[in-house]
PDB file of C-alpha atoms and ligand atoms in Angstrom:
ATOM      1  CA  MET A 217      28.448-123.731 -45.036  1.00 83.00           C
ATOM      2  CA  ARG A 218      31.329-126.184 -45.123  1.00 97.00           C
ATOM      3  CA  LYS A 219      32.911-127.366 -41.729  1.00 97.00           C
ATOM      4  CA  LYS A 220      36.810-126.583 -41.235  1.00 98.00           C
ATOM      5  CA  VAL A 221      38.297-129.915 -40.731  1.00 98.00           C
ATOM      6  CA  ILE A 222      41.805-129.677 -39.155  1.00 98.00           C
ATOM      7  CA  ALA A 223      44.205-132.639 -39.019  1.00 99.00           C
ATOM      8  CA  GLY A 224      47.831-133.045 -37.741  1.00 99.00           C
ATOM      9  CA  ASN A 225      50.102-135.263 -39.623  1.00 98.00           C
ATOM     10  CA  TRP A 226      52.569-136.527 -37.154  1.00 99.00           C
ATOM     11  CA  LYS A 227      54.465-138.623 -39.708  1.00 98.00           C
ATOM     12  CA  MET A 228      57.209-140.730 -38.328  1.00 98.00           C
ATOM     13  CA  ASN A 229      57.468-138.763 -35.147  1.00 98.00           C
ATOM     14  CA  MET A 230      56.178-139.281 -31.235  1.00 98.00           C
ATOM     15  CA  LEU A 231      56.692-142.321 -28.876  1.00 98.00           C
ATOM     16  CA  PRO A 232      53.381-144.073 -27.123  1.00 98.00           C
ATOM     17  CA  ASN A 233      54.614-142.204 -23.851  1.00 98.00           C
ATOM     18  CA  GLU A 234      54.816-138.733 -26.029  1.00 98.00           C
ATOM     19  CA  ALA A 235      51.533-139.039 -27.639  1.00 98.00           C
ATOM     20  CA  ILE A 236      49.740-139.607 -24.540  1.00 98.00           C
ATOM     21  CA  GLU A 237      51.290-136.784 -22.818  1.00 98.00           C
ATOM     22  CA  TYR A 238      50.633-134.691 -25.735  1.00 98.00           C
ATOM     23  CA  ILE A 239      46.641-135.723 -26.099  1.00 98.00           C
ATOM     24  CA  GLN A 240      46.696-134.673 -22.075  1.00 98.00           C
ATOM     25  CA  THR A 241      47.839-131.380 -22.891  1.00 98.00           C
ATOM     26  CA  PHE A 242      46.214-130.538 -26.233  1.00 98.00           C
ATOM     27  CA  GLU A 243      42.803-131.975 -25.131  1.00 98.00           C
ATOM     28  CA  PRO A 244      41.692-128.441 -22.838  1.00 98.00           C
ATOM     29  CA  MET A 245      43.185-126.563 -25.508  1.00 98.00           C
ATOM     30  CA  VAL A 246      40.957-127.495 -28.223  1.00 98.00           C
ATOM     31  CA  LYS A 247      37.789-128.898 -26.606  1.00 98.00           C
ATOM     32  CA  ASN A 248      35.824-125.623 -27.746  1.00 97.00           C
ATOM     33  CA  SER A 249      36.954-125.572 -31.276  1.00 97.00           C
ATOM     34  CA  LYS A 250      34.273-125.642 -33.938  1.00 96.00           C
ATOM     35  CA  ALA A 251      36.596-127.240 -36.435  1.00 98.00           C
ATOM     36  CA  GLU A 252      37.004-131.091 -36.799  1.00 98.00           C
ATOM     37  CA  VAL A 253      40.465-131.809 -34.982  1.00 98.00           C
ATOM     38  CA  ILE A 254      42.074-134.869 -36.236  1.00 99.00           C
ATOM     39  CA  LEU A 255      45.643-136.307 -35.150  1.00 99.00           C
ATOM     40  CA  CYS A 256      47.041-138.500 -38.048  1.00 99.00           C
ATOM     41  CA  VAL A 257      49.509-140.591 -35.905  1.00 99.00           C
ATOM     42  CA  PRO A 258      52.055-143.734 -36.431  1.00 99.00           C
ATOM     43  CA  TYR A 259      50.395-146.991 -36.187  1.00 98.00           C
ATOM     44  CA  THR A 260      52.309-147.858 -32.944  1.00 98.00           C
ATOM     45  CA  ASP A 261      50.828-144.620 -31.286  1.00 98.00           C
ATOM     46  CA  LEU A 262      46.979-145.527 -32.658  1.00 98.00           C
ATOM     47  CA  PHE A 263      45.447-147.405 -29.783  1.00 98.00           C
ATOM     48  CA  TYR A 264      46.963-145.580 -26.977  1.00 98.00           C
ATOM     49  CA  CYS A 265      45.661-142.112 -28.739  1.00 98.00           C
ATOM     50  CA  ILE A 266      42.124-143.893 -29.216  1.00 98.00           C
ATOM     51  CA  MET A 267      42.076-144.728 -25.755  1.00 98.00           C
ATOM     52  CA  ASN A 268      43.311-141.069 -24.644  1.00 98.00           C
ATOM     53  CA  ALA A 269      41.081-139.181 -26.854  1.00 98.00           C
ATOM     54  CA  GLN A 270      37.980-140.880 -25.761  1.00 98.00           C
ATOM     55  CA  ASN A 271      34.985-138.816 -24.815  1.00 97.00           C
ATOM     56  CA  THR A 272      37.011-135.867 -26.418  1.00 98.00           C
ATOM     57  CA  ASN A 273      36.460-134.029 -29.437  1.00 98.00           C
ATOM     58  CA  ILE A 274      39.745-135.194 -31.121  1.00 98.00           C
ATOM     59  CA  LYS A 275      39.581-137.954 -34.011  1.00 98.00           C
ATOM     60  CA  ILE A 276      42.432-140.397 -34.541  1.00 98.00           C
ATOM     61  CA  GLY A 277      43.633-141.346 -38.104  1.00 99.00           C
ATOM     62  CA  ALA A 278      46.201-143.448 -39.419  1.00 99.00           C
ATOM     63  CA  GLN A 279      48.699-142.204 -42.200  1.00 99.00           C
ATOM     64  CA  ASN A 280      48.510-145.095 -44.738  1.00 98.00           C
ATOM     65  CA  MET A 281      46.693-148.487 -44.988  1.00 98.00           C
ATOM     66  CA  HIS A 282      47.033-151.608 -47.544  1.00 98.00           C
ATOM     67  CA  PHE A 283      44.099-151.968 -49.914  1.00 98.00           C
ATOM     68  CA  ALA A 284      43.655-155.760 -49.236  1.00 98.00           C
ATOM     69  CA  GLU A 285      41.663-156.818 -46.329  1.00 97.00           C
ATOM     70  CA  ASN A 286      44.184-159.411 -45.216  1.00 97.00           C
ATOM     71  CA  GLY A 287      46.991-161.793 -46.688  1.00 98.00           C
ATOM     72  CA  ALA A 288      50.468-162.115 -47.369  1.00 98.00           C
ATOM     73  CA  TYR A 289      51.795-158.683 -47.325  1.00 98.00           C
ATOM     74  CA  THR A 290      54.371-158.586 -44.704  1.00 98.00           C
ATOM     75  CA  GLY A 291      54.773-155.589 -42.856  1.00 98.00           C
ATOM     76  CA  GLU A 292      51.279-154.065 -44.052  1.00 98.00           C
ATOM     77  CA  VAL A 293      48.313-153.086 -41.963  1.00 98.00           C
ATOM     78  CA  SER A 294      44.958-153.304 -43.784  1.00 98.00           C
ATOM     79  CA  GLY A 295      41.626-150.921 -43.174  1.00 98.00           C
ATOM     80  CA  LYS A 296      39.954-153.572 -41.675  1.00 98.00           C
ATOM     81  CA  MET A 297      42.759-153.844 -38.836  1.00 98.00           C
ATOM     82  CA  LEU A 298      42.353-150.157 -38.658  1.00 98.00           C
ATOM     83  CA  LYS A 299      38.949-150.141 -38.092  1.00 98.00           C
ATOM     84  CA  ALA A 300      38.948-153.037 -35.564  1.00 98.00           C
ATOM     85  CA  ILE A 301      40.998-150.540 -33.346  1.00 98.00           C
ATOM     86  CA  GLY A 302      38.506-147.624 -33.455  1.00 98.00           C
ATOM     87  CA  VAL A 303      40.460-145.580 -36.014  1.00 98.00           C
ATOM     88  CA  GLU A 304      38.245-143.308 -37.954  1.00 98.00           C
ATOM     89  CA  TYR A 305      40.407-141.508 -40.603  1.00 99.00           C
ATOM     90  CA  VAL A 306      43.547-142.660 -43.003  1.00 99.00           C
ATOM     91  CA  ILE A 307      45.783-140.407 -45.152  1.00 99.00           C
ATOM     92  CA  ILE A 308      45.574-141.755 -48.235  1.00 98.00           C
ATOM     93  CA  GLY A 309      48.596-140.957 -50.997  1.00 98.00           C
ATOM     94  CA  HIS A 310      50.702-138.665 -49.263  1.00 98.00           C
ATOM     95  CA  SER A 311      53.414-137.169 -51.469  1.00 98.00           C
ATOM     96  CA  GLU A 312      56.305-138.970 -49.343  1.00 98.00           C
ATOM     97  CA  ARG A 313      54.334-142.221 -49.997  1.00 98.00           C
ATOM     98  CA  ARG A 314      53.950-141.478 -53.952  1.00 97.00           C
ATOM     99  CA  GLN A 315      58.049-140.431 -53.722  1.00 96.00           C
ATOM    100  CA  TYR A 316      59.420-142.926 -51.582  1.00 97.00           C
ATOM    101  CA  TYR A 317      57.256-146.206 -51.713  1.00 97.00           C
ATOM    102  CA  ASN A 318      55.682-145.961 -55.086  1.00 96.00           C
ATOM    103  CA  GLU A 319      52.566-144.803 -54.451  1.00 98.00           C
ATOM    104  CA  THR A 320      50.628-144.510 -57.675  1.00 98.00           C
ATOM    105  CA  ASP A 321      47.323-142.944 -58.627  1.00 98.00           C
ATOM    106  CA  GLU A 322      46.233-146.659 -59.226  1.00 98.00           C
ATOM    107  CA  SER A 323      47.315-147.679 -55.800  1.00 98.00           C
ATOM    108  CA  VAL A 324      45.661-144.794 -54.238  1.00 98.00           C
ATOM    109  CA  ASN A 325      42.351-145.273 -56.123  1.00 98.00           C
ATOM    110  CA  LYS A 326      42.170-148.884 -54.740  1.00 98.00           C
ATOM    111  CA  LYS A 327      42.950-147.761 -50.815  1.00 98.00           C
ATOM    112  CA  ILE A 328      40.279-145.151 -50.921  1.00 98.00           C
ATOM    113  CA  LYS A 329      37.757-147.845 -51.925  1.00 98.00           C
ATOM    114  CA  SER A 330      38.884-149.924 -49.309  1.00 98.00           C
ATOM    115  CA  ALA A 331      38.805-147.355 -46.606  1.00 99.00           C
ATOM    116  CA  PHE A 332      35.065-146.729 -47.533  1.00 98.00           C
ATOM    117  CA  GLU A 333      34.480-150.535 -47.419  1.00 98.00           C
ATOM    118  CA  ASN A 334      35.731-150.281 -44.169  1.00 98.00           C
ATOM    119  CA  ASP A 335      33.952-147.272 -42.672  1.00 98.00           C
ATOM    120  CA  LEU A 336      37.178-145.385 -42.364  1.00 98.00           C
ATOM    121  CA  LYS A 337      37.272-141.371 -43.721  1.00 98.00           C
ATOM    122  CA  PRO A 338      40.111-140.999 -46.585  1.00 98.00           C
ATOM    123  CA  ILE A 339      42.100-137.984 -46.420  1.00 99.00           C
ATOM    124  CA  VAL A 340      43.681-138.092 -49.954  1.00 99.00           C
ATOM    125  CA  CYS A 341      46.605-136.164 -50.646  1.00 98.00           C
ATOM    126  CA  VAL A 342      47.431-134.377 -54.259  1.00 98.00           C
ATOM    127  CA  GLY A 343      49.690-131.852 -55.375  1.00 98.00           C
ATOM    128  CA  GLU A 344      52.329-130.566 -57.686  1.00 97.00           C
ATOM    129  CA  THR A 345      56.140-130.701 -57.837  1.00 96.00           C
ATOM    130  CA  LEU A 346      57.963-127.095 -58.086  1.00 95.00           C
ATOM    131  CA  GLU A 347      59.091-128.453 -61.545  1.00 95.00           C
ATOM    132  CA  GLN A 348      55.680-129.202 -62.510  1.00 97.00           C
ATOM    133  CA  ARG A 349      54.545-125.704 -61.090  1.00 95.00           C
ATOM    134  CA  GLU A 350      57.361-123.914 -63.121  1.00 94.00           C
ATOM    135  CA  SER A 351      56.230-125.250 -66.295  1.00 96.00           C
ATOM    136  CA  GLY A 352      52.525-123.871 -65.437  1.00 96.00           C
ATOM    137  CA  GLU A 353      51.226-127.825 -65.241  1.00 98.00           C
ATOM    138  CA  THR A 354      49.828-127.394 -61.485  1.00 97.00           C
ATOM    139  CA  GLU A 355      46.098-127.440 -62.336  1.00 98.00           C
ATOM    140  CA  LYS A 356      46.333-130.376 -64.830  1.00 98.00           C
ATOM    141  CA  ILE A 357      48.489-132.357 -62.307  1.00 98.00           C
ATOM    142  CA  ILE A 358      46.330-131.499 -59.406  1.00 98.00           C
ATOM    143  CA  THR A 359      42.865-132.156 -61.344  1.00 98.00           C
ATOM    144  CA  THR A 360      44.069-135.580 -62.837  1.00 98.00           C
ATOM    145  CA  GLN A 361      45.391-136.978 -59.418  1.00 98.00           C
ATOM    146  CA  THR A 362      42.146-136.056 -58.028  1.00 98.00           C
ATOM    147  CA  LYS A 363      40.139-137.697 -60.856  1.00 98.00           C
ATOM    148  CA  LEU A 364      42.096-140.849 -60.975  1.00 98.00           C
ATOM    149  CA  ALA A 365      42.018-141.200 -57.134  1.00 98.00           C
ATOM    150  CA  LEU A 366      38.112-140.599 -57.044  1.00 98.00           C
ATOM    151  CA  ASP A 367      37.339-143.164 -60.266  1.00 98.00           C
ATOM    152  CA  GLY A 368      34.647-145.351 -59.571  1.00 98.00           C
ATOM    153  CA  LEU A 369      33.454-143.869 -56.321  1.00 98.00           C
ATOM    154  CA  SER A 370      29.911-142.994 -55.725  1.00 98.00           C
ATOM    155  CA  LYS A 371      28.567-139.561 -55.212  1.00 98.00           C
ATOM    156  CA  GLU A 372      27.845-139.885 -51.516  1.00 98.00           C
ATOM    157  CA  GLN A 373      31.701-141.571 -51.308  1.00 98.00           C
ATOM    158  CA  VAL A 374      33.192-138.442 -52.999  1.00 98.00           C
ATOM    159  CA  LYS A 375      31.041-136.283 -50.651  1.00 98.00           C
ATOM    160  CA  ASN A 376      33.042-137.956 -47.636  1.00 98.00           C
ATOM    161  CA  THR A 377      36.081-138.020 -49.018  1.00 98.00           C
ATOM    162  CA  ILE A 378      38.518-135.495 -47.523  1.00 98.00           C
ATOM    163  CA  ILE A 379      41.116-133.949 -50.088  1.00 98.00           C
ATOM    164  CA  ALA A 380      44.243-132.620 -49.219  1.00 98.00           C
ATOM    165  CA  TYR A 381      46.072-130.320 -51.392  1.00 98.00           C
ATOM    166  CA  GLU A 382      49.463-130.261 -50.490  1.00 98.00           C
ATOM    167  CA  PRO A 383      51.973-128.764 -52.928  1.00 98.00           C
ATOM    168  CA  ILE A 384      55.389-130.676 -52.554  1.00 96.00           C
ATOM    169  CA  TRP A 385      57.502-127.696 -52.657  1.00 94.00           C
ATOM    170  CA  ALA A 386      55.709-126.251 -49.678  1.00 94.00           C
ATOM    171  CA  ILE A 387      56.123-129.341 -47.495  1.00 92.00           C
ATOM    172  CA  GLY A 388      58.565-129.311 -44.619  1.00 89.00           C
ATOM    173  CA  THR A 389      60.235-126.158 -46.547  1.00 91.00           C
ATOM    174  CA  GLY A 390      58.837-123.295 -44.641  1.00 87.00           C
ATOM    175  CA  LYS A 391      57.668-122.070 -47.907  1.00 86.00           C
ATOM    176  CA  THR A 392      53.773-121.501 -48.057  1.00 84.00           C
ATOM    177  CA  ALA A 393      51.764-121.090 -51.177  1.00 86.00           C
ATOM    178  CA  THR A 394      50.051-117.988 -51.045  1.00 94.00           C
ATOM    179  CA  SER A 395      46.561-117.912 -49.754  1.00 97.00           C
ATOM    180  CA  GLU A 396      45.249-116.804 -53.159  1.00 97.00           C
ATOM    181  CA  ASP A 397      47.283-119.436 -55.120  1.00 96.00           C
ATOM    182  CA  ALA A 398      46.165-122.061 -52.812  1.00 97.00           C
ATOM    183  CA  ASN A 399      42.369-121.109 -52.814  1.00 98.00           C
ATOM    184  CA  ASN A 400      42.670-120.765 -56.650  1.00 98.00           C
ATOM    185  CA  SER A 401      44.125-124.606 -57.150  1.00 98.00           C
ATOM    186  CA  ILE A 402      41.343-125.792 -54.659  1.00 98.00           C
ATOM    187  CA  LYS A 403      38.926-123.845 -56.504  1.00 98.00           C
ATOM    188  CA  ALA A 404      40.396-125.976 -59.609  1.00 98.00           C
ATOM    189  CA  ILE A 405      39.983-129.373 -57.723  1.00 98.00           C
ATOM    190  CA  ARG A 406      36.522-128.310 -56.706  1.00 98.00           C
ATOM    191  CA  ASN A 407      35.491-127.520 -60.007  1.00 98.00           C
ATOM    192  CA  GLU A 408      36.963-130.747 -61.718  1.00 98.00           C
ATOM    193  CA  ILE A 409      34.726-132.633 -58.878  1.00 98.00           C
ATOM    194  CA  LYS A 410      31.677-130.521 -59.967  1.00 98.00           C
ATOM    195  CA  LYS A 411      32.080-131.545 -63.655  1.00 98.00           C
ATOM    196  CA  ILE A 412      32.137-135.329 -62.697  1.00 98.00           C
ATOM    197  CA  TYR A 413      30.191-135.475 -59.968  1.00 98.00           C
ATOM    198  CA  GLY A 414      27.893-132.344 -59.920  1.00 98.00           C
ATOM    199  CA  GLU A 415      27.595-129.286 -58.013  1.00 98.00           C
ATOM    200  CA  ASP A 416      25.851-131.054 -54.506  1.00 98.00           C
ATOM    201  CA  VAL A 417      29.104-132.962 -54.268  1.00 98.00           C
ATOM    202  CA  SER A 418      31.397-130.435 -55.086  1.00 98.00           C
ATOM    203  CA  GLU A 419      29.886-127.682 -52.726  1.00 98.00           C
ATOM    204  CA  ASN A 420      30.028-130.279 -49.778  1.00 98.00           C
ATOM    205  CA  VAL A 421      33.299-131.902 -50.138  1.00 98.00           C
ATOM    206  CA  ILE A 422      36.161-130.640 -47.536  1.00 98.00           C
ATOM    207  CA  ILE A 423      39.428-129.698 -49.316  1.00 98.00           C
ATOM    208  CA  GLN A 424      42.405-128.772 -46.951  1.00 98.00           C
ATOM    209  CA  TYR A 425      45.610-126.945 -47.765  1.00 98.00           C
ATOM    210  CA  GLY A 426      48.468-128.555 -46.437  1.00 97.00           C
ATOM    211  CA  GLY A 427      52.323-127.291 -46.767  1.00 97.00           C
ATOM    212  CA  SER A 428      54.049-125.397 -43.854  1.00 96.00           C
ATOM    213  CA  VAL A 429      51.002-124.338 -42.145  1.00 97.00           C
ATOM    214  CA  LYS A 430      51.458-122.473 -38.606  1.00 97.00           C
ATOM    215  CA  SER A 431      49.791-120.340 -36.126  1.00 98.00           C
ATOM    216  CA  SER A 432      50.759-117.318 -38.196  1.00 97.00           C
ATOM    217  CA  ASN A 433      49.483-118.047 -41.281  1.00 97.00           C
ATOM    218  CA  ALA A 434      46.547-120.301 -40.721  1.00 98.00           C
ATOM    219  CA  LYS A 435      43.992-117.710 -40.307  1.00 98.00           C
ATOM    220  CA  GLU A 436      44.675-116.012 -43.713  1.00 98.00           C
ATOM    221  CA  LEU A 437      44.492-119.296 -45.380  1.00 98.00           C
ATOM    222  CA  PHE A 438      41.506-120.841 -43.538  1.00 98.00           C
ATOM    223  CA  THR A 439      39.467-117.718 -44.012  1.00 97.00           C
ATOM    224  CA  THR A 440      39.383-118.003 -47.827  1.00 98.00           C
ATOM    225  CA  SER A 441      36.606-119.027 -50.157  1.00 98.00           C
ATOM    226  CA  ASP A 442      37.382-122.460 -50.763  1.00 98.00           C
ATOM    227  CA  ILE A 443      40.265-123.747 -48.319  1.00 98.00           C
ATOM    228  CA  ASP A 444      38.351-125.970 -45.830  1.00 98.00           C
ATOM    229  CA  GLY A 445      41.257-126.116 -43.027  1.00 98.00           C
ATOM    230  CA  GLY A 446      44.574-128.149 -42.998  1.00 98.00           C
ATOM    231  CA  LEU A 447      46.770-130.689 -42.928  1.00 98.00           C
ATOM    232  CA  VAL A 448      49.535-130.119 -40.866  1.00 98.00           C
ATOM    233  CA  GLY A 449      52.889-131.638 -40.402  1.00 98.00           C
ATOM    234  CA  GLY A 450      55.897-130.039 -38.476  1.00 98.00           C
ATOM    235  CA  ALA A 451      53.837-127.663 -36.568  1.00 98.00           C
ATOM    236  CA  SER A 452      51.175-130.292 -35.451  1.00 98.00           C
ATOM    237  CA  LEU A 453      54.126-131.906 -33.079  1.00 98.00           C
ATOM    238  CA  LYS A 454      53.823-129.125 -30.367  1.00 98.00           C
ATOM    239  CA  PRO A 455      50.433-129.253 -28.835  1.00 98.00           C
ATOM    240  CA  GLU A 456      50.298-125.390 -28.081  1.00 98.00           C
ATOM    241  CA  GLU A 457      51.232-124.451 -31.709  1.00 98.00           C
ATOM    242  CA  PHE A 458      48.835-126.891 -33.126  1.00 98.00           C
ATOM    243  CA  SER A 459      46.172-125.654 -30.710  1.00 98.00           C
ATOM    244  CA  LYS A 460      46.637-122.300 -32.154  1.00 98.00           C
ATOM    245  CA  ILE A 461      46.130-123.434 -35.735  1.00 98.00           C
ATOM    246  CA  VAL A 462      42.826-125.172 -34.748  1.00 98.00           C
ATOM    247  CA  ASN A 463      41.560-122.142 -32.778  1.00 98.00           C
ATOM    248  CA  TYR A 464      42.750-119.767 -35.694  1.00 98.00           C
ATOM    249  CA  ASP A 465      39.584-118.057 -35.614  1.00 94.00           C
ATOM    250  CA  GLU A 466      39.986-116.665 -31.792  1.00 90.00           C
TER     251      GLU A 466
HETATM  252  P1  LIG B 903      54.452-129.529 -43.226  1.00 80.08           P
HETATM  253  O1  LIG B 903      53.282-128.885 -42.325  1.00 80.08           O
HETATM  254  O2  LIG B 903      55.252-129.711 -41.941  1.00 80.08           O
HETATM  255  O3  LIG B 903      54.805-128.550 -44.319  1.00 80.08           O
HETATM  256  O4  LIG B 903      54.125-130.704 -43.890  1.00 80.08           O
HETATM  257  C1  LIG B 903      52.654-130.787 -44.562  1.00 80.08           C
HETATM  258  C2  LIG B 903      52.368-132.173 -44.647  1.00 80.08           C
HETATM  259  O5  LIG B 903      52.939-133.057 -45.129  1.00 80.08           O
HETATM  260  C3  LIG B 903      51.450-132.554 -43.803  1.00 80.08           C
HETATM  261  O6  LIG B 903      50.803-133.992 -44.426  1.00 80.08           O
END
């Protein structure tokens, strides 16, 4: 049985003092969770969050990284730097980065490889636009993105990759894919992984859903056959609301 993995993506929100207060409030609410609980926070909050989440079941992730280890890349942060301060997870290829910062399937692939070289667990985002969905291309888009993202990885690495299926039209819009739709898209991704890496890998890889997940729809989404948890944006900014999502099965 695959474990549920529920990650908050704070995006560009929360000052360090707010982050510390959040973790102090949130920790007792989720301490008995059977799911893996991750907070992906801005770079400036990472170290504070890591220190404050020590000896708890909350894991800390970044929201992006550069693929090089170091060098003349002004303003960038490498996987090696993240690892050095105790980061465990990193979101790679979020649609906002693909859309606003020219992230491509190729750079996503390089970043995932670099994440593994630095012993970080990547949370890799794929998802279709509304236009692509309406023209019936969803499955083709998301399976191609998955294939290109994972190109050249070993079976073991793919098993340790978390994929987040995030339909772009559902992000921050209040529109959620129906649980059936989301589950079918995730099945298509799992099937693509099976074709390339075999059943052992496809049955073990964690595939999350993201896009307007909230406490009122988490249970319906997370109890389908193939959705292994969620990547949660807006609803992860409030500890009470996010704890209800983490504790969806109570
Ligand atoms: P929302 O939950 O705010 O729709 O954002 C989803 C997302 O982009 C998580 O990475």
